[in-house]
PDB file of C-alpha atoms in Angstrom:
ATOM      1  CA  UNK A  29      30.120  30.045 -23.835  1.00 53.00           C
ATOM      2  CA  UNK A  30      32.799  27.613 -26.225  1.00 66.00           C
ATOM      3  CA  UNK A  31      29.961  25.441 -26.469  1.00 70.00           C
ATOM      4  CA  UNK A  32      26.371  24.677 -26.085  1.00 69.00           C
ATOM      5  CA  UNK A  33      22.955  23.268 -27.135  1.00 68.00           C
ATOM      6  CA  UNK A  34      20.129  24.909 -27.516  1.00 67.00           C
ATOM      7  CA  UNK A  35      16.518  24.174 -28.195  1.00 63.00           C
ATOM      8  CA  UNK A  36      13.648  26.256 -28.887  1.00 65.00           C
ATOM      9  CA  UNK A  37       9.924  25.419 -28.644  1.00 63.00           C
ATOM     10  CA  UNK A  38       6.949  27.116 -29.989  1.00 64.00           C
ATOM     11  CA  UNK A  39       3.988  27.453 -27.929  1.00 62.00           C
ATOM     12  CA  UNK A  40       1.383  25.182 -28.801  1.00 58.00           C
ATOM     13  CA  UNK A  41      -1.903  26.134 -30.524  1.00 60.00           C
ATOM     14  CA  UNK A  42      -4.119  24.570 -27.943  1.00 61.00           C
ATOM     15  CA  UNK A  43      -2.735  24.676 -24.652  1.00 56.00           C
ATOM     16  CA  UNK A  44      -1.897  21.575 -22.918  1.00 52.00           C
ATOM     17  CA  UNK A  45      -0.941  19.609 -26.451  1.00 56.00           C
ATOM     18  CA  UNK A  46       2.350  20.924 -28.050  1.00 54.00           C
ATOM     19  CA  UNK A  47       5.641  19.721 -29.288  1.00 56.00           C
ATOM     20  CA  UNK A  48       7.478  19.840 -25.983  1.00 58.00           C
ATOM     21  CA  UNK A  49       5.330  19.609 -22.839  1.00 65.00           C
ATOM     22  CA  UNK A  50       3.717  16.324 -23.707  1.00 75.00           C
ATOM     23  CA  UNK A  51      -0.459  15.701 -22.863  1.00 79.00           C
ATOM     24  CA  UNK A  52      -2.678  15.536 -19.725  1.00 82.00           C
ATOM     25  CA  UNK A  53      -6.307  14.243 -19.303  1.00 84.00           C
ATOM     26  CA  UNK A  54      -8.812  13.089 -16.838  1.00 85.00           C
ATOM     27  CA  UNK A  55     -10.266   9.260 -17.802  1.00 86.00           C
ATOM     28  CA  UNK A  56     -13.757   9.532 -16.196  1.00 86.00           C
ATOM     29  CA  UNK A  57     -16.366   6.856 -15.168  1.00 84.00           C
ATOM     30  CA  UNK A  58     -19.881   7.868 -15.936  1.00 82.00           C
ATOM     31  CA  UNK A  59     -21.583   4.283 -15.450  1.00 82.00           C
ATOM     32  CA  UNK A  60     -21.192   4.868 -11.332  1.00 76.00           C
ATOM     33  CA  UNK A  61     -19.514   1.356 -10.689  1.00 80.00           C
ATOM     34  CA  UNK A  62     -16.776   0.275  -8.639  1.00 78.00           C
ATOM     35  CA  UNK A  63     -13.256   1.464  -8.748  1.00 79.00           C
ATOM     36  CA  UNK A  64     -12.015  -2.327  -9.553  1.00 81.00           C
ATOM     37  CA  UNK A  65     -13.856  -1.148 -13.088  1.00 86.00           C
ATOM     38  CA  UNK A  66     -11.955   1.777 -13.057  1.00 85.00           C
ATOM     39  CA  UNK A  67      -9.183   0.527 -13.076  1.00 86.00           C
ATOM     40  CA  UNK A  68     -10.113  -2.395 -14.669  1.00 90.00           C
ATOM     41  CA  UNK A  69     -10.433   0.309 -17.588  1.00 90.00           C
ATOM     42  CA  UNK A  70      -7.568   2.634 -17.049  1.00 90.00           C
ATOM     43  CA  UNK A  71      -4.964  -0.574 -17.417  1.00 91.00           C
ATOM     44  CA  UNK A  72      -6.563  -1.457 -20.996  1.00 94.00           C
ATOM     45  CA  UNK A  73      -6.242   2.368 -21.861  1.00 92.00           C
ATOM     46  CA  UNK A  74      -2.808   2.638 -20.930  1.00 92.00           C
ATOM     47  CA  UNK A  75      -1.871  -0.463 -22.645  1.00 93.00           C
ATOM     48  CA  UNK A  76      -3.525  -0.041 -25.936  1.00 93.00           C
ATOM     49  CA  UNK A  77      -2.046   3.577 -25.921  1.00 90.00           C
ATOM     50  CA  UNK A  78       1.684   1.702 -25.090  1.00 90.00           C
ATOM     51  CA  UNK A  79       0.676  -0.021 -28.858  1.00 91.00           C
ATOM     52  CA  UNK A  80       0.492   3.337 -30.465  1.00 88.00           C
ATOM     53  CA  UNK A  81       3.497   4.079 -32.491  1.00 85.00           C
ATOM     54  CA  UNK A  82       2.756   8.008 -32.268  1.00 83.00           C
ATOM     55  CA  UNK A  83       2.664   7.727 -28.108  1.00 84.00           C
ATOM     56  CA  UNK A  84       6.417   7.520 -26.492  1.00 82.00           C
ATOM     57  CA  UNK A  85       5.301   7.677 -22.917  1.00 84.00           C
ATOM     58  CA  UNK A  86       1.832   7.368 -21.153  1.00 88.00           C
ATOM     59  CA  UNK A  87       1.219   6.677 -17.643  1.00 88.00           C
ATOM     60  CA  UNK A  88      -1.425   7.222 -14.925  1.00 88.00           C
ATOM     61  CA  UNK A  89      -0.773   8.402 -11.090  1.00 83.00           C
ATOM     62  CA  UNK A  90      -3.908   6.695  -9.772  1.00 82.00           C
ATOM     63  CA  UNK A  91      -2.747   3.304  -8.097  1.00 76.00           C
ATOM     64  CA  UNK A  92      -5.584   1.864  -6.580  1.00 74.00           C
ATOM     65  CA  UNK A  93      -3.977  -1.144  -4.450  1.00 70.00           C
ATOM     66  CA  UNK A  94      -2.193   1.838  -2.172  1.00 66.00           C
ATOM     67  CA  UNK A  95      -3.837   1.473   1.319  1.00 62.00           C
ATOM     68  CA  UNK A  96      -6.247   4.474   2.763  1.00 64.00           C
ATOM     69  CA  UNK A  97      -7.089   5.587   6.086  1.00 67.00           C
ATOM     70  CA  UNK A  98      -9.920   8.202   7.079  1.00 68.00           C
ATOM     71  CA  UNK A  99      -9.137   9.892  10.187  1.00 75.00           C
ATOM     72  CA  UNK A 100     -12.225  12.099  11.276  1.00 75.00           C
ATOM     73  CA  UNK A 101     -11.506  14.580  14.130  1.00 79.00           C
ATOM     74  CA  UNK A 102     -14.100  15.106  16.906  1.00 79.00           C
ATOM     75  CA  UNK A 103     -13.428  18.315  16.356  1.00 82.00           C
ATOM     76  CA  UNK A 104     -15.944  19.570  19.720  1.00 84.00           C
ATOM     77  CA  UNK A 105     -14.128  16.859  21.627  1.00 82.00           C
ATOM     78  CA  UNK A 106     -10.684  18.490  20.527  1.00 81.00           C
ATOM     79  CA  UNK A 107     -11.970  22.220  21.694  1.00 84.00           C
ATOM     80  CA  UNK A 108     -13.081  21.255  25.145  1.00 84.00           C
ATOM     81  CA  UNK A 109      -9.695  19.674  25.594  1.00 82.00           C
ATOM     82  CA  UNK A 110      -8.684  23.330  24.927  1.00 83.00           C
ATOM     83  CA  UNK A 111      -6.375  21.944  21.773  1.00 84.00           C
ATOM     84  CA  UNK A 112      -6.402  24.147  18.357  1.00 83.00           C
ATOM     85  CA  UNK A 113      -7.580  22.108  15.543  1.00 84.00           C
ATOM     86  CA  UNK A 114      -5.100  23.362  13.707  1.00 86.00           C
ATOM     87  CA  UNK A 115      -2.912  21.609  15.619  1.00 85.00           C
ATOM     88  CA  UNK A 116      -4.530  18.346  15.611  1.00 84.00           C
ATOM     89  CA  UNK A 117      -4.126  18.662  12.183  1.00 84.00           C
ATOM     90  CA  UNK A 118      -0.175  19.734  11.812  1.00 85.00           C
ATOM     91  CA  UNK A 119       0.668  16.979  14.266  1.00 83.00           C
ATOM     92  CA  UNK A 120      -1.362  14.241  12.122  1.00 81.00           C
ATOM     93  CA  UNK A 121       0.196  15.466   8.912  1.00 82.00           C
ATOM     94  CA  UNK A 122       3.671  15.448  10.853  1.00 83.00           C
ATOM     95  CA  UNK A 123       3.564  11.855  12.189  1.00 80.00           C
ATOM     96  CA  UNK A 124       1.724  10.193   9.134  1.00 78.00           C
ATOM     97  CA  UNK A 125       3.607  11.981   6.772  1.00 79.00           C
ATOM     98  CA  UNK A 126       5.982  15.063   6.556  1.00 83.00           C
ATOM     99  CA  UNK A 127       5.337  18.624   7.739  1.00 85.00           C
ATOM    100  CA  UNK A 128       7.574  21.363   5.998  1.00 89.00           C
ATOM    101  CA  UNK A 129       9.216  23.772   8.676  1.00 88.00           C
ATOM    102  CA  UNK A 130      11.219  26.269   7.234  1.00 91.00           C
ATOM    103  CA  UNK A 131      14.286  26.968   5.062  1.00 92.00           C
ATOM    104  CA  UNK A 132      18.292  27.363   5.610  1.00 90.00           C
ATOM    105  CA  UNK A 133      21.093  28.709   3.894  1.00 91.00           C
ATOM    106  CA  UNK A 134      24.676  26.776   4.482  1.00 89.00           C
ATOM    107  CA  UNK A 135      27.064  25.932   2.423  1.00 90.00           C
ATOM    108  CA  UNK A 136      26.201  28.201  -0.501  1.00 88.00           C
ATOM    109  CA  UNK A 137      22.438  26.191  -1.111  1.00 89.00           C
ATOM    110  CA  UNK A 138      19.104  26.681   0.434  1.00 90.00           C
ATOM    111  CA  UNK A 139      17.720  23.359   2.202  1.00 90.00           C
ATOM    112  CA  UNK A 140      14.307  22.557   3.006  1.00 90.00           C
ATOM    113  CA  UNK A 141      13.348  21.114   6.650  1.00 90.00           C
ATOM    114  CA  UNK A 142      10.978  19.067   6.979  1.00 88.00           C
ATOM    115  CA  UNK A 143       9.485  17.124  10.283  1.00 87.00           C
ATOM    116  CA  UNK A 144       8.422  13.320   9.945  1.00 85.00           C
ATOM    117  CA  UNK A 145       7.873  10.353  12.191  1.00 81.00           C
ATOM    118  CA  UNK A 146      10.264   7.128  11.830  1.00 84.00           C
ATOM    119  CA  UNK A 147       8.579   4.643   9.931  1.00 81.00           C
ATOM    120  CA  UNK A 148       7.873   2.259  12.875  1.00 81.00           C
ATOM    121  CA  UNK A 149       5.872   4.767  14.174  1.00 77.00           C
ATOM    122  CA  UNK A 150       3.849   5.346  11.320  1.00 75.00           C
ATOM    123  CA  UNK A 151       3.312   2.470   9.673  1.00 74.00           C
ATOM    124  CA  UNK A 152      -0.684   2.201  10.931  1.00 72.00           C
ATOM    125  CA  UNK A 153      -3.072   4.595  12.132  1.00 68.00           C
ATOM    126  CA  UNK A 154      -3.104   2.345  15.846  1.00 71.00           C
ATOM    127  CA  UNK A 155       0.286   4.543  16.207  1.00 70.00           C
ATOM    128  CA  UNK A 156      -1.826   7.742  15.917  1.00 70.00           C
ATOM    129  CA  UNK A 157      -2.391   7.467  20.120  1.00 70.00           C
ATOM    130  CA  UNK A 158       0.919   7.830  20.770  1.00 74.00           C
ATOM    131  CA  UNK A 159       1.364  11.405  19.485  1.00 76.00           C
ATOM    132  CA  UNK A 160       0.861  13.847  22.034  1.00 78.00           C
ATOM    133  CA  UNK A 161      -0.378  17.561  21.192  1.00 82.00           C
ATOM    134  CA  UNK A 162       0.217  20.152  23.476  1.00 81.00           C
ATOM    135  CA  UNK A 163      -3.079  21.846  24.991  1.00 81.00           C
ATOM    136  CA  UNK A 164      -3.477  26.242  24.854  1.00 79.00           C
ATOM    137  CA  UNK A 165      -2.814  26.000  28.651  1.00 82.00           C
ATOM    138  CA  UNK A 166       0.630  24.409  27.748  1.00 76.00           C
ATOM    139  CA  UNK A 167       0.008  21.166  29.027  1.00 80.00           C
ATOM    140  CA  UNK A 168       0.229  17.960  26.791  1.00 79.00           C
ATOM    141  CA  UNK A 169      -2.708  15.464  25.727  1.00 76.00           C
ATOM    142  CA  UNK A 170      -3.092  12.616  23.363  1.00 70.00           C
ATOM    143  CA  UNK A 171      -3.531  13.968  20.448  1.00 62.00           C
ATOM    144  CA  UNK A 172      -5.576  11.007  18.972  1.00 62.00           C
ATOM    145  CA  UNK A 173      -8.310   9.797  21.608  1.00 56.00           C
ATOM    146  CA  UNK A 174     -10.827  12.260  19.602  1.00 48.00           C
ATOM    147  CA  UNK A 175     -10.332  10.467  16.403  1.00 53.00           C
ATOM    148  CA  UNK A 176     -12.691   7.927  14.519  1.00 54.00           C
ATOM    149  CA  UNK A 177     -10.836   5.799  11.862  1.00 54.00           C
ATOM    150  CA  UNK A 178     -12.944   4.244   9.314  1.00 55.00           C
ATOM    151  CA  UNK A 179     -12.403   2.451   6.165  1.00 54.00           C
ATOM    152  CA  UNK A 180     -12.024   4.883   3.015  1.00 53.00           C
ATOM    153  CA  UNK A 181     -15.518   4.149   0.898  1.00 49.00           C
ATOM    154  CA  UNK A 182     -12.820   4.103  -2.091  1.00 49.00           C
ATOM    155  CA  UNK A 183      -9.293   3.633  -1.928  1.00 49.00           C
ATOM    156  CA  UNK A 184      -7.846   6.000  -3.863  1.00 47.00           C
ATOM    157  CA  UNK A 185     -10.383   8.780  -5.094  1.00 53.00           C
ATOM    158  CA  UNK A 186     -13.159   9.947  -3.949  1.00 53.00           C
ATOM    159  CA  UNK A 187     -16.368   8.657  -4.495  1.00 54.00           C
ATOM    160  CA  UNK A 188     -18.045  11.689  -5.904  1.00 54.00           C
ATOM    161  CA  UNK A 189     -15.303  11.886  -8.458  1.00 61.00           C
ATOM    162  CA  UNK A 190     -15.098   8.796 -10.431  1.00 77.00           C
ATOM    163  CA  UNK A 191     -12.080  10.064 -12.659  1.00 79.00           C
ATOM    164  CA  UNK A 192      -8.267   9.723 -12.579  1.00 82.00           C
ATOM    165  CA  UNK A 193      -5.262  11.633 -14.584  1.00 82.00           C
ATOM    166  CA  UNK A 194      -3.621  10.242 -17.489  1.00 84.00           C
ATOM    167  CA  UNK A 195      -0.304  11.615 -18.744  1.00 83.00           C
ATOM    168  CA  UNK A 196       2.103  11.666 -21.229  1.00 82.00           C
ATOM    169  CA  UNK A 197       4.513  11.977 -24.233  1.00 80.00           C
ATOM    170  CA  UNK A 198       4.878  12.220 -27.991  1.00 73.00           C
ATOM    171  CA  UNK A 199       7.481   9.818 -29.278  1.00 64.00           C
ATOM    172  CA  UNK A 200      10.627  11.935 -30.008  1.00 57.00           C
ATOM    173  CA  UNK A 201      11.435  11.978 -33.715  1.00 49.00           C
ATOM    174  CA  UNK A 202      14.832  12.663 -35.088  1.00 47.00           C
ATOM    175  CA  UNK A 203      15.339  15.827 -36.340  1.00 45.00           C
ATOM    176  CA  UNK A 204      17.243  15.279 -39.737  1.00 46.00           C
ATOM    177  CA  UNK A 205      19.872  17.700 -40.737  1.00 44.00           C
TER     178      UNK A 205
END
């Protein structure tokens, strides 16, 4: 190789906080109140941490104003229809989201294939009755008429785990030569 750049990191002391692979940690709420305070909380971290000089990137997954459904399966309903649960649960995943099928090779790359409603269809859990699953005798039945939907009690995490991840960066300093 004519040219090239290379860089070479050291493995930090502790793991989790080195040089190169930045920081990770759980903000947790131990006073029990709602997730509005949570969050509430988590936006004054992040933006005191922004202040810090030392900090070059810092950011939280946890977005608390993206919407939740709970689907609960009658799952005795589901085996006197003579459906696998399984199945209840690949075509839910499928038609609310994406289900992974399998790989190919073509043109010199490996692509993934993966299954997934158009977004019409699954842009609310009403949509979840017209999915059809198909039963172990081979015929087909709605796949969704031994479903509950409720509201989540949280959007967002779980009630039982008050806590959310917090990521980032060092700010990149200049090596001088």
């Amino acid at each position: 190789m004519p040219v090239g750049t290379v860089f070479s990191f050291s493995p930090p002391a502790v793991p989790g906080v080195g040089t190169s692979g930045g920081f990770q940690f759980v903000l947790e709420d131990r006073s029990g109140k709602d997730v509005e305070f949570l969050s509430d909380n988590l936006n004054k971290f992040l933006a005191a941490a922004r202040k810090r000089p030392e900090i070059g990137f810092v950011t939280s997954t946890f977005i608390p104003s993206v919407p939740e459904e709970y689907i609960n399966v009658d799952r005795d309903k589901v085996l006197k229809q003579g459906v696998a649960i399984n199945d209840v649960y690949q075509t839910i995943q499928a038609f609310m989201g994406g289900l992974f099928v399998n790989y190919f090779n073509e043109f010199g790359r490996t692509w993934q294939v993966y299954v997934e409603a158009e977004a019409p269809y699954r842009s609310n859990t009403q949509d979840l009755g017209q999915f059809y699953v198909r039963k172990q005798s081979g015929t087909e039945c709605a796949a969704f008429r031994a479903r509950k939907l409720r509201d989540p009690l949280w959007p967002g995490i779980h009630p039982a785990l008050q806590r959310v991840p917090v990521g980032g960066d060092h700010r990149q300093r200049r090596a001088r030569l």
